[in-house]
mmCIF file of C-alpha atoms and ligand atoms in Angstrom:
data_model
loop_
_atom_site.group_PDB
_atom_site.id
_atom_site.type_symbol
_atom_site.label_atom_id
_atom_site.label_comp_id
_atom_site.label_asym_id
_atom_site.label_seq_id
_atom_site.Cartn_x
_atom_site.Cartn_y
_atom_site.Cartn_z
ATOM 1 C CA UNK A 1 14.170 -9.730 149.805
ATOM 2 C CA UNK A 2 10.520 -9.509 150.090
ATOM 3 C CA UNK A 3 8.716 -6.340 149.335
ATOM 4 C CA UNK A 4 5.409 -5.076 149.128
ATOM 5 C CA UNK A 5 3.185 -2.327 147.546
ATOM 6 C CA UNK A 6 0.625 -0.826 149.442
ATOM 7 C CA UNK A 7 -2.674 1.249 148.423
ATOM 8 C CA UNK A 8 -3.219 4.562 149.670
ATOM 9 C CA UNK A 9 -5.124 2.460 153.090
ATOM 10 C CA UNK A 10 -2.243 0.839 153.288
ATOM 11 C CA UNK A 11 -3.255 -2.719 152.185
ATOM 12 C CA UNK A 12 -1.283 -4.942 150.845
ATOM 13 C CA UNK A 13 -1.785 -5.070 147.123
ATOM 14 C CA UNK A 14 1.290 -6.693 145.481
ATOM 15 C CA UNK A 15 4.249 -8.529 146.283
ATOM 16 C CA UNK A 16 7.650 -9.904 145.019
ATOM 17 C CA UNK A 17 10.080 -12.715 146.522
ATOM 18 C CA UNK A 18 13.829 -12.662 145.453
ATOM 19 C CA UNK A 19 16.911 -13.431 146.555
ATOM 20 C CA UNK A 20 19.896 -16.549 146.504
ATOM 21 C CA UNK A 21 19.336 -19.427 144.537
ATOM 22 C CA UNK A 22 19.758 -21.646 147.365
ATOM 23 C CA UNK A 23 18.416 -24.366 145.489
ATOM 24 C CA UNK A 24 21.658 -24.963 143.747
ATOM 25 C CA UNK A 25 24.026 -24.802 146.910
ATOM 26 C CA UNK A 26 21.378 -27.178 148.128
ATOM 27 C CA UNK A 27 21.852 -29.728 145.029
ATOM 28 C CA UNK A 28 25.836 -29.518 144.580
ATOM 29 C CA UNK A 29 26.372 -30.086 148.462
ATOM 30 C CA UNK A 30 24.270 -33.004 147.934
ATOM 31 C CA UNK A 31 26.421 -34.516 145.096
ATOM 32 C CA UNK A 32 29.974 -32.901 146.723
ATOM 33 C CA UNK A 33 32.632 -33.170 144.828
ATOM 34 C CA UNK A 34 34.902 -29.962 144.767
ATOM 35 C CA UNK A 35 34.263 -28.700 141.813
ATOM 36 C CA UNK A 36 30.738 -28.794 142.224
ATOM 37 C CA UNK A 37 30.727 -26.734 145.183
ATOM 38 C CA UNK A 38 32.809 -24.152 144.131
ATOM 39 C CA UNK A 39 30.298 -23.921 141.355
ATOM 40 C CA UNK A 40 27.744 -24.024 143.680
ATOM 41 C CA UNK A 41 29.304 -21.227 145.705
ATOM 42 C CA UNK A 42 29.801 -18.696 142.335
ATOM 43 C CA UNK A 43 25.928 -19.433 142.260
ATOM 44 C CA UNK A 44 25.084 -18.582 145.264
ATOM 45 C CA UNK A 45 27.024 -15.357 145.304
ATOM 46 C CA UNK A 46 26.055 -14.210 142.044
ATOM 47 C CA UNK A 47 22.601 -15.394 141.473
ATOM 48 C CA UNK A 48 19.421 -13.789 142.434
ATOM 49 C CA UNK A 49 16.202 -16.129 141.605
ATOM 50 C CA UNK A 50 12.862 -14.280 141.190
ATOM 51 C CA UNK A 51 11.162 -16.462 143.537
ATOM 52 C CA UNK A 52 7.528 -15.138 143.070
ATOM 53 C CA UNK A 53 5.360 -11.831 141.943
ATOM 54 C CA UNK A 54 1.780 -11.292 142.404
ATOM 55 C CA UNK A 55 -0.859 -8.571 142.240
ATOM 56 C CA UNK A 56 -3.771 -8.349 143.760
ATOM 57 C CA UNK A 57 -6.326 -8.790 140.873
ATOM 58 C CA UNK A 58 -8.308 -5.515 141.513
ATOM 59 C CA UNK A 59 -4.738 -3.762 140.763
ATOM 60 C CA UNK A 60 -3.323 -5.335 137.994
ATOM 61 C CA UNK A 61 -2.642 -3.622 134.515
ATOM 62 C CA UNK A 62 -1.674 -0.371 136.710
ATOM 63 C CA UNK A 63 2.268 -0.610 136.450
ATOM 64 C CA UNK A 64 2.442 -2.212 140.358
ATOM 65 C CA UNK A 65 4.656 -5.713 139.097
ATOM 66 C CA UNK A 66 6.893 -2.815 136.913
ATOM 67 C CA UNK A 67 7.445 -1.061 139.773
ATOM 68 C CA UNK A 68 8.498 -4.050 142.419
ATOM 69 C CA UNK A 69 10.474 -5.573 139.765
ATOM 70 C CA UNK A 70 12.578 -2.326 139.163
ATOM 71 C CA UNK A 71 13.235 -2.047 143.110
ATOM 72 C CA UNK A 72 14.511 -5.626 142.856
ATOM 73 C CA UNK A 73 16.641 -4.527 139.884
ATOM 74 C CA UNK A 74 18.336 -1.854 141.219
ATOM 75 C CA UNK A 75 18.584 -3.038 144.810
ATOM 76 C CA UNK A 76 20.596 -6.205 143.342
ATOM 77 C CA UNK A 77 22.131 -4.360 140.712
ATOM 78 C CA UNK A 78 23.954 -2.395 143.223
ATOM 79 C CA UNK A 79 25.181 -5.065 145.695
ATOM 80 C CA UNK A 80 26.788 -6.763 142.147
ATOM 81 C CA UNK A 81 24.773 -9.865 141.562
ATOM 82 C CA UNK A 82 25.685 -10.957 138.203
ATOM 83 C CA UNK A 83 22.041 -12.562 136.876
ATOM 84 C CA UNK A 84 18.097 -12.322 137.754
ATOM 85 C CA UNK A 85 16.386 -15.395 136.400
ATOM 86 C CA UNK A 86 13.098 -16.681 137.514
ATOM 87 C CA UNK A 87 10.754 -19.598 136.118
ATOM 88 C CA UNK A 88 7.053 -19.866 135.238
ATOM 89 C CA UNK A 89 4.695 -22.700 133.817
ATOM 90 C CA UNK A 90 4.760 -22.223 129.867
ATOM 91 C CA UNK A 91 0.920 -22.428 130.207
ATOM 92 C CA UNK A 92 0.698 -19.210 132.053
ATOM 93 C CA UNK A 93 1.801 -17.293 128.886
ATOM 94 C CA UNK A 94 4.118 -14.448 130.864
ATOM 95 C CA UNK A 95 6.665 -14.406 128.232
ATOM 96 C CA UNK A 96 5.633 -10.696 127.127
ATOM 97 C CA UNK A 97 5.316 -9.459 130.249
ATOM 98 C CA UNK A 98 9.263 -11.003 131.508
ATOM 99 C CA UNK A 99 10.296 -9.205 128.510
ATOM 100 C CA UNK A 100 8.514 -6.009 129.080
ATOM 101 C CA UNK A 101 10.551 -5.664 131.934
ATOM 102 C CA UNK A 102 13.790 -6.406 129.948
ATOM 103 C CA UNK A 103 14.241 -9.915 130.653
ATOM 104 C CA UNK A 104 15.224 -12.604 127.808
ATOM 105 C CA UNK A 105 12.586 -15.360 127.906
ATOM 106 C CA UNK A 106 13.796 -18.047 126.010
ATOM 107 C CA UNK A 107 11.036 -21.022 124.788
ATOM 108 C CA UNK A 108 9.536 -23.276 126.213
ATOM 109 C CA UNK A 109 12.222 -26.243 127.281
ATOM 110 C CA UNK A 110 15.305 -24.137 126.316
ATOM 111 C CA UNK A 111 18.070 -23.090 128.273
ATOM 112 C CA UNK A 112 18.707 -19.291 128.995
HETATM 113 C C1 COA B 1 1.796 -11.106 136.263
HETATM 114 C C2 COA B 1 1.398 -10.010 137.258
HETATM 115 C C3 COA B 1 2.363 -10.028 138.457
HETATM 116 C C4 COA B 1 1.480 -8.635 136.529
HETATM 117 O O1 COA B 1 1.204 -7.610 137.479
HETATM 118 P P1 COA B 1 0.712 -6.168 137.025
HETATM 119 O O2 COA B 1 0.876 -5.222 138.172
HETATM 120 O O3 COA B 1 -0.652 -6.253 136.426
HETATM 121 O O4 COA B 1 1.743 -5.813 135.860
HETATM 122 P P2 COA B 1 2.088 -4.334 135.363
HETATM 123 O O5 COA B 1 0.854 -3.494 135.400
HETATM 124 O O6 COA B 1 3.270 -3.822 136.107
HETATM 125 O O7 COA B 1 2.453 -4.635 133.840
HETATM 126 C C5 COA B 1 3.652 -4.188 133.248
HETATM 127 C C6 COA B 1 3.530 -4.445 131.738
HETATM 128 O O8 COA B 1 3.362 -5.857 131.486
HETATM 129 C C7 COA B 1 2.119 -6.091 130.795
HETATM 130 N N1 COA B 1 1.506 -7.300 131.363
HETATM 131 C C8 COA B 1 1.025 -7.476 132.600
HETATM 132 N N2 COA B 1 0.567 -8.745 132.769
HETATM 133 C C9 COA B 1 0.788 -9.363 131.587
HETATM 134 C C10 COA B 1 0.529 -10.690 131.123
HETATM 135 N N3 COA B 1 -0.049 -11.627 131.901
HETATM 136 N N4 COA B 1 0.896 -11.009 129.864
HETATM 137 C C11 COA B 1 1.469 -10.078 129.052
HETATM 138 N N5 COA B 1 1.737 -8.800 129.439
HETATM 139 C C12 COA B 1 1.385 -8.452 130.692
HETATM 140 C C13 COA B 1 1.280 -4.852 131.083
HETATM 141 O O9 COA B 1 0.341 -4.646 130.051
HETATM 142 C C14 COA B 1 2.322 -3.765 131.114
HETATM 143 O O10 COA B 1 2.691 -3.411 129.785
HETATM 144 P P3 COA B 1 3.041 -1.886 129.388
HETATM 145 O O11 COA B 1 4.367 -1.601 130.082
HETATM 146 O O12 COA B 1 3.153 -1.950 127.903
HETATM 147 O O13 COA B 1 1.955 -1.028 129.907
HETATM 148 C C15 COA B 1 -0.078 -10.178 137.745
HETATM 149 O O14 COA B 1 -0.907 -10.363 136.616
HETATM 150 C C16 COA B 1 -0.285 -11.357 138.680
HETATM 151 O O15 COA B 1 -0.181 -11.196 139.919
HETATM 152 N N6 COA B 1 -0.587 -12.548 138.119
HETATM 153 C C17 COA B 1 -0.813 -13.748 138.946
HETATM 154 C C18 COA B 1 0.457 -14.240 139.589
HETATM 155 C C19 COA B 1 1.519 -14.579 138.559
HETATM 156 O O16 COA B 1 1.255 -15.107 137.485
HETATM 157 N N7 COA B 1 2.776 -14.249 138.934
HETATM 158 C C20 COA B 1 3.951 -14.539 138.110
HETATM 159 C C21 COA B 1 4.399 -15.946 138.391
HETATM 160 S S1 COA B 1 5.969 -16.257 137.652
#
């Protein structure tokens, strides 16, 4: 899923990337046994990764992130994903701004 917001001229002035984690069918095909790819399989059915967000800077602090993030919410809310997760640098300091939008951000190096 990749959507867009647009200004009233209709540019471009956020985005957001989700969708499969393929990342982990990708790593347990690799290593194969069984188990592993029926784990790998769960994952990829149930797991949506946040891929990527951005704003365009002019348009920040105006609710535009809130607002993709929600559609991504409900859209995989309602085809029964399981779990939204998503990753960031620990020296980009977006922990208050995950959680703003309801997500738990554990700290830095610990599992969710
Ligand atoms: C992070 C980013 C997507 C936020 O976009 P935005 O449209 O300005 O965010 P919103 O206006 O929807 O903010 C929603 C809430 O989060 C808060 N918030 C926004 N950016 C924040 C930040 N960097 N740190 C803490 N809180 C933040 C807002 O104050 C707002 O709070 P409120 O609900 O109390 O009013 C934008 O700053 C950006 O594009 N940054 C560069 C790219 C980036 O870092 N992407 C994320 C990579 S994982």
């Amino acid at each position: 899923m990749l959507l867009v917001a647009e200004n009233g001229s209709g540019e471009v002035v956020g985005c957001v990337h989700a969708g499969p984690a393929e990342h982990i069918m990708e790593t347990a095909m690799q290593n194969a046994p069984d188990a592993e790819i029926r784990a790998a399989l769960a994952g990829f059915m149930f797991l949506t990764k946040l891929h990527g967000i951005a704003v365009r800077p002019d348009y920040r602090g105006r609710g535009v992130a809130r607002a993709l993030l929600q559609r991504v919410v409900e859209a995989y809310t309602r085809s029964g994903r399981d779990l939204l997760y998503g990753q960031y640098t620990a020296t980009e300091d977006l922990g208050d701004f995950y959680r703003k939008q309801g997500f738990q951000v554990p700290g830095p190096g610990v599992g969710g």
